[in-house]
Amino acid sequence: MKLKTILAAGMLAVVAAACTEHKTLDMNWEVETPDGWIPAQVPGTLMGTLTANGIEPEALTADDYARINKTQFDKSWKYRTTFDLQPLNEGEHAVLNFDGISYRANVWLNGKQIANSKEMYGAFRQFEYDVTNEIAQQNKLEVEVFRAQPGEPNIGFADWNPRPADENMGIYREVRVKTCGNVALSHSAVRSRVNTETLNEAWLTIATELRNLSDKPVEGTVQGTADGQKFNYRVSLAPGEKKRFVSPTEIHINKPKLWWCHNMGKPELCDLHIEFAEDHKISDFEDVRFGIREIKSYLTDEGYRAFSLNGQPVLLRGAGWTDDIYLRDTPESNRQQLEYVRDMNMNTVRLEGFWGTSQNLYDLCDELGLFILVGWSCHWEWEDYIGSPCDELYGGILSPENIDLIARSFEDQVMWLRYHPSIIGWFVGSDMLPKPELEKKYQQFLSTEDDRQYLISAKDQTSEISGPSGTKMAGPYEYVGPSYWYLPDAPGGAFGFNTETGIGAQLPVKESLQKMLGPNLFPIDQRWNILCTASGSDMNSLKQLNEVIRNRFSEAKDIDEYLRRADMLNYESTKAMFESFRVRLPHTTGIIQWMLNSSRPGIYWQLYDYYKQPNAAYYGVKKANAPVQLIYDYYTKAVYAVNETLHPAKATARMQLLRGDKSTDDSQEIEIAPGMVTKVFDIDMAQAPAAFLLLKLGDDITNEYFIVSEKDTYDWDKTTWVHTPITKYASYAMLDSLCTTDVKLTTTPTNDGYQVQISNPTDKVAFMIRLTAKNQGELICPAYWSDNYLTLAPGETRTVTCRMPSLTDKTKVEIGVFKQ
C-alpha cells in the first residue's frame, strides 16, 4: 500500500495535522546464529536468510536439500533491528504492526516485552500493538521466533515440493510502525456496485477500521475523496474502542472508469484518500488504489459455480500459484511471472494459500487485470501435512481453539486484502469443507465486511450451511491425451469449474534441466525423482511419462529425442485442456491448470520452470487462450471459432489438412458474436491414419494440430483422483518417420527485441519449431515470443516477434525442430 505524507488536494480545511509518520521496517535486520549475528531478510524466512548468507545451500537440487540439518530449527531464533522516529507530541500515539510471523513470537521494544508467544501465534494472524509508552526517537526492536509444531496450521506447502526445511519460520511479512493522533485508521477499502445494463454509473461504499488509542471518548470525521468525489461522515468512538466503519450512504459516480480483466478491457484503477479528523486536526490517513467493478458468483442451471464481471459472464482460465519455497519472491520476480500469465492469455491466478510476503502480488494483479482466487491450502486437511488427526469431511481444523484461530486468521487476511479489485472469491476449503461451526463464523464476518463469494471447497462438496460448492476437483494430475478433455465420460473434462487439474510431468527445457541435474541427462534415472512431486503415493517419478512416450512412439534413443517427444505431449494435451473448456461453453465455467510455477527446481505441474524459462505447455496455453481462435474438437472432429471479447469478430477462417502428400483446403468468411462458439469446419480423417491440421483466422491467428484417426482407449472403471489409465494408446509413430526440414531464419532488430521470419522451403511439414534467444550461450530470460513450438506447412513463411527487456548486441536467435 502506498502511503502519502502530503494531504490530497481539495480536502476539507484543517487547522493542523498530527505527526503522521509511516515506516516499513525492512532494513537493518539481523538474526543470531551460533557464530554470531548475520544480516537477515525481513520479510523472509530463516532459510531465506541462511541461503542468502551462504550458510545453507541455494540450489535445492540433487541431494542438497536432504543434507540440511533440520534440527537447528527446533529451537527459537532471535531477530533484531533499530529504527528512528520523530518525537511524539501531546495527544500523539505510536502503533507497531506485524503482518505475518511464522509461527510464534516474543517481542521486545526498547527492552520492554510487548508480546509473548502464548498470545502471538498463527501464521495468518496479524498483530497491532499500541507502543506509545515504549517508543523513543532511537529504537531497538527484538523478536524471538518459534517454528510451527505438528498440528499447528502453518503456511501451506503440500505435495508440490518437499516441506520447507525451516517450516517457513521467520518474520515473513512486513513489520510497520506509524505515529498518529488519538484515532488510528487501517484496512480502508471501497466496495462498488455497477449499473450492469448501461455501465454508465456506479455506487461506492467506503469502509475502514478505526481505533481510539486514547482513554477518552472521541468524536470526529471520516473524510476524504474516492475517485475524486468528496465524502465526510461523523463518527463517535468510546475510550479504547475499535470500530469497523462502513459509510451509511453511497457515493454516486457518473460514467465510471471500470476495472476489467485484461482480456475484456482495461483494468482502470482509482484513488482513495481517507482521513480521520478530530477537532479539525488530521489524526491518521491512508491512501489505496481500488477498482470500480461488480463481481457476482452464482450457480448455473446445471449447478456449476460461475462468475460475472460488470454483468458479463466470464470463463475463468488460469493456473495455481506457489511462492518460492523459502518465500524469496521479489516485486521483480512477481511481475515477471504475472506478465507471463497475461502473455498466455489467461485471466486468473489461483492461490492455494494466502501467498505473498507483502501486498505486491495483489497490487500487480490489480494493475495487470488478473483475477485472483485466494484461500486456504489443503495442507491443513491431511494428517501427513498438518501432523494431527483429520476428519474425512472437515480436515484438521476441528478443536474450538483451532476454529477460533482460523476464523480470526481469515478475518485478518480479508481485512488486509479487501481493497483489491482483482480478488473475486475466498476459498475457505480446498479438498474438504470447513466444519459447520467455522463456516458460520466466516458467514457472519463476511456479511458485514466483504461482498465477495466465499467458496466452501475446491472440490464437489455440499455444505449443510450453504449448499453445494459448484466446483469440481476430480483430476487428472497425471498424463491424459488431448482427446480426454472432450470425452463425456471424463470426470475432469470440459464441464463445470475444474479448480485444479493437469497432465503431470511438464519438463523444463534442456538448458534448465542441465542446471538441475548436470550435463549428463540420459538415461532417465533415479536422479530425476527428487525433481518430481513430494507425494508418497504417486507422481514421484517419471514412470508415467516414460510409459506414454514408449507407447505413443518407441524407446527414446537419447535425451534430445526424449525431450522433443515430452514437449510434444505436454504442448498438445495442455493446450487441449484449455481449448475444450472454451469450445464447450456455456457448460463450462472455469479451468485451473495445476500448477503455474514451481517453488523449487522441479519437473512436474508447471508452465515455466524455477528459473522462469517457459516450457512447451506455456505456448500451447498461449495459443489455446487467444481471445479469438479456431479450435479443433477431438470428440466431434470439427473446428469451432471462439470469441471471448466484448465485440463481434469478423474474419476469414482457413483450414489445411495435410495427409501425406495430399492436402485438403477450405475457407469461409465468418462472424463470431461476443462470448459465442461457432462451428466452422468438419474434419474427415477417414482416408488417413494421421494428419497435420493447420488453421488460420484472419492474417495472423494460427493454430496447429497433429491428429490421428486411432483413439486412445481409457479404462474408466479404474479412474482415480490421479488419472484414468490408458489401456491402448493412439500411435504417433508417423512423427518418428518425419523427414528433416531445413527451416530458414531471418532476424530483424526492433526497439525491444527481434522480428523473426521463419521459412519452410521444403515440401514437408516443419513440426514443433522451437525458437530460442541466447546471450553468449545462455537463454535470455524473460523472452516473450509471440508464438513458439509452431508448425509450418510446406512452403510457408511466418513472422513472429520476440520482446526482450535485456536485449544486447550479442543476442542470437536459434532454432530447433521436432525431427533433426
Coordinates of N, CA and C in Angstrom, one line a residue, residues 378-511:
C378 N -4.8 -27.1 1.2 CA -5.1 -28.5 1.7 C -4.1 -29.0 2.7
H379 N -3.1 -28.2 3.0 CA -2.1 -28.5 4.0 C -2.7 -28.9 5.3
W380 N -3.8 -28.2 5.6 CA -4.5 -28.4 6.9 C -5.5 -29.5 6.9
E381 N -5.7 -30.2 5.8 CA -6.8 -31.1 5.6 C -6.3 -32.6 5.6
W382 N -5.0 -32.8 5.7 CA -4.5 -34.1 5.6 C -3.5 -34.3 6.8
E383 N -3.6 -35.4 7.5 CA -2.8 -35.7 8.6 C -1.3 -35.7 8.3
D384 N -0.9 -36.2 7.2 CA 0.5 -36.2 6.8 C 1.1 -34.8 6.7
Y385 N 0.3 -33.9 6.4 CA 0.8 -32.5 6.2 C 0.7 -31.7 7.5
I386 N -0.5 -31.7 8.1 CA -0.6 -30.8 9.3 C 0.0 -31.5 10.6
G387 N 0.0 -32.8 10.6 CA 0.7 -33.5 11.7 C -0.2 -33.8 12.9
S388 N -1.6 -33.8 12.6 CA -2.5 -34.2 13.7 C -3.7 -34.8 13.0
P389 N -4.5 -35.6 13.8 CA -5.6 -36.3 13.2 C -6.6 -35.4 12.4
C390 N -7.1 -35.9 11.3 CA -8.0 -35.1 10.5 C -9.3 -35.9 10.3
D391 N -10.4 -35.1 10.1 CA -11.7 -35.7 9.8 C -11.8 -35.9 8.3
E392 N -12.4 -36.9 7.9 CA -12.5 -37.2 6.4 C -13.4 -36.2 5.7
L393 N -14.2 -35.4 6.4 CA -15.0 -34.4 5.7 C -14.5 -33.0 6.0
Y394 N -14.0 -32.8 7.2 CA -13.7 -31.4 7.6 C -12.2 -31.2 7.8
G395 N -11.3 -32.2 7.6 CA -9.9 -31.9 7.7 C -9.4 -31.8 9.1
G396 N -8.4 -30.9 9.3 CA -7.7 -30.8 10.6 C -8.1 -29.7 11.5
I397 N -9.0 -28.8 11.0 CA -9.4 -27.6 11.9 C -10.6 -28.0 12.6
L398 N -10.5 -28.7 13.8 CA -11.6 -29.3 14.5 C -11.8 -28.8 15.9
S399 N -10.8 -28.5 16.6 CA -10.9 -28.1 18.0 C -11.5 -26.7 18.1
P400 N -12.1 -26.3 19.2 CA -12.6 -25.0 19.4 C -11.5 -24.0 19.3
E401 N -10.3 -24.3 19.8 CA -9.1 -23.4 19.7 C -8.7 -23.1 18.3
N402 N -8.6 -24.2 17.5 CA -8.2 -24.0 16.1 C -9.3 -23.3 15.3
I403 N -10.5 -23.7 15.6 CA -11.6 -23.0 14.8 C -11.5 -21.5 15.1
D404 N -11.3 -21.1 16.4 CA -11.2 -19.7 16.7 C -10.0 -19.1 16.0
L405 N -8.9 -19.8 16.0 CA -7.6 -19.3 15.4 C -7.8 -19.0 13.9
I406 N -8.4 -20.0 13.2 CA -8.6 -19.8 11.8 C -9.6 -18.8 11.4
A407 N -10.7 -18.7 12.2 CA -11.7 -17.7 12.0 C -11.1 -16.3 12.1
R408 N -10.2 -16.1 13.1 CA -9.6 -14.8 13.3 C -8.5 -14.6 12.2
S409 N -7.9 -15.7 11.8 CA -6.9 -15.5 10.7 C -7.5 -15.1 9.4
F410 N -8.7 -15.8 9.1 CA -9.4 -15.4 7.9 C -9.8 -13.9 7.9
E411 N -10.3 -13.5 9.1 CA -10.7 -12.1 9.2 C -9.5 -11.2 8.9
D412 N -8.4 -11.5 9.5 CA -7.2 -10.7 9.3 C -6.8 -10.6 7.8
Q413 N -6.8 -11.8 7.1 CA -6.4 -11.8 5.7 C -7.4 -11.0 4.8
V414 N -8.7 -11.2 5.1 CA -9.7 -10.5 4.3 C -9.6 -9.0 4.5
M415 N -9.5 -8.6 5.8 CA -9.4 -7.1 6.0 C -8.1 -6.6 5.4
W416 N -7.0 -7.3 5.4 CA -5.7 -6.9 4.8 C -5.8 -6.7 3.3
L417 N -6.6 -7.6 2.7 CA -6.6 -7.7 1.2 C -7.9 -7.1 0.5
R418 N -8.9 -6.7 1.3 CA -10.2 -6.5 0.7 C -10.3 -5.3 -0.3
Y419 N -9.3 -4.4 -0.3 CA -9.4 -3.3 -1.3 C -9.0 -3.7 -2.7
H420 N -8.5 -5.0 -2.9 CA -8.0 -5.3 -4.2 C -9.2 -5.8 -5.2
P421 N -9.4 -5.1 -6.3 CA -10.4 -5.5 -7.2 C -10.2 -6.8 -7.9
S422 N -8.9 -7.2 -7.9 CA -8.5 -8.5 -8.6 C -9.1 -9.7 -7.9
I423 N -9.3 -9.6 -6.6 CA -9.7 -10.8 -5.8 C -11.2 -10.9 -6.0
I424 N -11.6 -12.1 -6.5 CA -13.0 -12.4 -6.8 C -13.7 -13.4 -5.9
G425 N -12.9 -14.1 -5.1 CA -13.5 -15.0 -4.2 C -12.5 -15.6 -3.2
W426 N -13.1 -16.1 -2.1 CA -12.2 -16.6 -1.0 C -12.5 -18.1 -0.8
F427 N -11.5 -18.9 -1.0 CA -11.6 -20.4 -0.8 C -11.5 -20.6 0.7
V428 N -12.5 -21.1 1.4 CA -12.4 -21.5 2.8 C -12.2 -23.0 3.0
G429 N -12.1 -23.7 1.9 CA -11.7 -25.1 1.9 C -11.1 -25.5 0.6
S430 N -10.2 -26.5 0.6 CA -9.6 -26.9 -0.6 C -10.2 -28.3 -1.0
D431 N -9.6 -29.3 -0.4 CA -10.1 -30.7 -0.6 C -11.3 -31.1 0.2
M432 N -11.5 -30.3 1.2 CA -12.6 -30.7 2.2 C -13.4 -29.4 2.5
L433 N -14.3 -29.5 3.5 CA -15.2 -28.5 3.9 C -14.7 -27.9 5.2
P434 N -15.1 -26.6 5.5 CA -14.9 -26.1 6.9 C -15.9 -26.8 7.8
K435 N -15.6 -27.0 9.0 CA -16.6 -27.5 10.0 C -17.7 -26.5 10.1
P436 N -19.0 -26.9 10.2 CA -20.1 -26.0 10.3 C -19.9 -24.8 11.3
E437 N -19.3 -25.1 12.4 CA -19.1 -24.0 13.4 C -18.2 -23.0 12.8
L438 N -17.2 -23.4 12.0 CA -16.2 -22.5 11.4 C -16.9 -21.8 10.3
E439 N -17.6 -22.4 9.4 CA -18.3 -21.8 8.3 C -19.3 -20.7 8.8
K440 N -20.0 -20.9 9.9 CA -20.9 -19.9 10.4 C -20.1 -18.6 10.8
K441 N -18.9 -18.8 11.3 CA -18.1 -17.6 11.7 C -17.7 -16.9 10.4
Y442 N -17.3 -17.6 9.4 CA -17.0 -17.0 8.1 C -18.2 -16.2 7.6
Q443 N -19.3 -16.8 7.6 CA -20.5 -16.2 7.1 C -20.8 -14.9 7.8
Q444 N -20.8 -15.0 9.2 CA -21.1 -13.8 10.0 C -20.2 -12.7 9.7
F445 N -18.9 -13.0 9.6 CA -17.9 -11.9 9.3 C -18.1 -11.3 8.0
L446 N -18.2 -12.1 6.9 CA -18.3 -11.6 5.6 C -19.7 -10.8 5.3
S447 N -20.7 -11.1 6.1 CA -22.0 -10.5 5.9 C -21.9 -9.0 6.1
T448 N -20.9 -8.5 6.9 CA -20.8 -7.1 7.1 C -19.5 -6.5 6.6
E449 N -18.5 -7.3 6.3 CA -17.2 -6.7 5.9 C -16.8 -6.9 4.5
D450 N -17.4 -7.8 3.7 CA -16.9 -8.0 2.3 C -18.1 -8.6 1.6
D451 N -18.2 -8.3 0.3 CA -19.3 -8.8 -0.5 C -18.9 -9.8 -1.5
R452 N -17.7 -10.3 -1.5 CA -17.3 -11.4 -2.4 C -17.7 -12.7 -1.9
Q453 N -17.9 -13.7 -2.9 CA -18.3 -15.0 -2.6 C -17.2 -15.8 -1.8
Y454 N -17.6 -16.5 -0.8 CA -16.7 -17.5 -0.2 C -17.0 -18.8 -0.8
L455 N -16.0 -19.6 -1.1 CA -16.1 -20.9 -1.8 C -15.8 -22.0 -0.8
I456 N -16.8 -22.8 -0.5 CA -16.7 -23.7 0.6 C -15.6 -24.8 0.4
S457 N -15.4 -25.1 -0.9 CA -14.4 -26.1 -1.3 C -14.0 -26.0 -2.7
A458 N -12.8 -26.4 -3.0 CA -12.4 -26.5 -4.4 C -12.9 -27.8 -5.1
K459 N -13.5 -28.7 -4.2 CA -14.0 -30.0 -4.6 C -15.5 -29.9 -4.7
D460 N -16.1 -30.9 -5.4 CA -17.5 -31.0 -5.4 C -18.0 -31.5 -4.1
Q461 N -18.4 -30.5 -3.2 CA -18.9 -30.8 -1.9 C -20.2 -30.1 -1.6
T462 N -20.9 -30.5 -0.6 CA -22.2 -29.9 -0.2 C -22.1 -29.6 1.3
S463 N -22.3 -28.3 1.6 CA -22.3 -27.9 3.0 C -23.7 -27.8 3.5
E464 N -23.8 -28.3 4.8 CA -25.1 -28.2 5.4 C -25.5 -26.8 5.7
I465 N -24.5 -25.8 5.6 CA -24.8 -24.4 5.9 C -25.2 -23.7 4.6
S466 N -24.4 -23.9 3.6 CA -24.5 -23.0 2.4 C -24.8 -23.8 1.1
G467 N -24.9 -25.1 1.2 CA -25.3 -25.9 0.0 C -24.1 -26.3 -0.8
P468 N -24.3 -26.6 -2.1 CA -23.2 -27.1 -3.0 C -22.1 -26.1 -3.3
S469 N -20.9 -26.6 -3.5 CA -19.8 -25.8 -3.9 C -19.9 -25.3 -5.3
G470 N -20.4 -26.2 -6.2 CA -20.5 -25.9 -7.6 C -19.2 -26.1 -8.3
T471 N -18.2 -26.6 -7.6 CA -16.8 -26.8 -8.2 C -16.5 -28.3 -8.3
K472 N -15.5 -28.6 -9.0 CA -15.0 -30.0 -9.0 C -13.5 -30.0 -9.0
M473 N -13.0 -31.1 -8.4 CA -11.5 -31.3 -8.3 C -11.3 -32.8 -8.5
A474 N -11.7 -33.3 -9.7 CA -11.7 -34.7 -10.0 C -10.5 -35.1 -10.8
G475 N -9.4 -34.3 -10.8 CA -8.2 -34.6 -11.5 C -8.5 -34.3 -13.0
P476 N -7.6 -34.9 -13.8 CA -6.4 -35.7 -13.5 C -5.2 -34.8 -13.0
Y477 N -4.2 -35.5 -12.5 CA -3.0 -34.9 -12.1 C -1.8 -35.6 -12.8
E478 N -2.1 -36.6 -13.6 CA -1.1 -37.3 -14.4 C -1.6 -37.3 -15.9
Y479 N -0.7 -37.8 -16.7 CA -1.0 -37.7 -18.2 C -2.3 -38.2 -18.6
V480 N -3.0 -37.5 -19.4 CA -4.1 -37.9 -20.3 C -3.9 -37.3 -21.7
G481 N -4.4 -38.0 -22.7 CA -4.3 -37.5 -24.0 C -5.1 -36.3 -24.3
P482 N -4.9 -35.6 -25.5 CA -5.7 -34.4 -25.8 C -7.2 -34.7 -25.9
S483 N -7.6 -35.9 -26.4 CA -9.0 -36.1 -26.6 C -9.7 -36.3 -25.2
Y484 N -9.0 -36.6 -24.2 CA -9.7 -36.8 -22.8 C -10.6 -35.7 -22.5
W485 N -10.1 -34.5 -22.6 CA -10.9 -33.3 -22.1 C -12.2 -33.2 -22.8
Y486 N -12.4 -33.7 -24.0 CA -13.7 -33.6 -24.7 C -14.6 -34.8 -24.4
L487 N -14.1 -35.8 -23.8 CA -14.9 -37.1 -23.7 C -16.0 -36.9 -22.6
P488 N -17.2 -37.4 -22.9 CA -18.3 -37.2 -22.0 C -18.1 -38.0 -20.7
D489 N -17.3 -39.1 -20.7 CA -17.0 -39.9 -19.5 C -15.9 -39.3 -18.6
A490 N -15.2 -38.3 -19.1 CA -14.0 -37.8 -18.4 C -14.4 -37.0 -17.2
P491 N -14.2 -37.4 -16.0 CA -14.6 -36.7 -14.8 C -13.9 -35.3 -14.7
G492 N -12.7 -35.1 -15.2 CA -12.0 -33.8 -15.2 C -12.3 -33.0 -16.5
G493 N -13.1 -33.6 -17.4 CA -13.3 -33.0 -18.7 C -14.1 -31.7 -18.7
A494 N -14.4 -31.3 -19.9 CA -14.9 -29.9 -20.2 C -16.4 -29.7 -19.8
F495 N -16.6 -29.6 -18.5 CA -17.9 -29.2 -18.0 C -17.6 -28.6 -16.6
G496 N -18.4 -27.6 -16.2 CA -18.3 -27.1 -14.9 C -17.0 -26.3 -14.6
F497 N -16.6 -26.2 -13.4 CA -15.5 -25.4 -12.9 C -14.5 -26.4 -12.3
N498 N -13.4 -26.8 -13.1 CA -12.4 -27.6 -12.6 C -11.3 -26.8 -12.0
T499 N -11.2 -26.8 -10.6 CA -10.4 -25.9 -9.9 C -8.9 -26.2 -9.8
E500 N -8.6 -27.5 -10.2 CA -7.1 -27.8 -10.3 C -7.0 -29.1 -11.1
T501 N -6.2 -29.1 -12.2 CA -6.0 -30.3 -13.0 C -4.9 -30.1 -13.9
G502 N -4.3 -31.1 -14.4 CA -3.2 -31.0 -15.3 C -2.7 -32.4 -15.7
I503 N -1.6 -32.4 -16.5 CA -1.2 -33.7 -17.1 C 0.1 -34.2 -16.4
G504 N 0.4 -33.7 -15.2 CA 1.6 -34.3 -14.5 C 2.9 -33.7 -14.9
A505 N 3.8 -34.5 -15.4 CA 5.2 -34.1 -15.7 C 5.1 -33.1 -16.8
Q506 N 5.7 -31.9 -16.6 CA 5.8 -30.9 -17.6 C 7.3 -30.4 -17.6
L507 N 8.1 -31.1 -18.5 CA 9.5 -31.0 -18.3 C 10.0 -29.6 -18.7
P508 N 11.0 -29.1 -18.0 CA 11.7 -27.8 -18.4 C 12.5 -28.0 -19.7
V509 N 12.9 -26.9 -20.2 CA 13.8 -27.0 -21.4 C 15.1 -27.6 -21.0
K510 N 15.9 -28.1 -21.9 CA 17.1 -28.8 -21.7 C 18.1 -28.0 -20.9
E511 N 18.1 -26.7 -21.3 CA 19.1 -25.8 -20.6 C 18.8 -25.7 -19.1

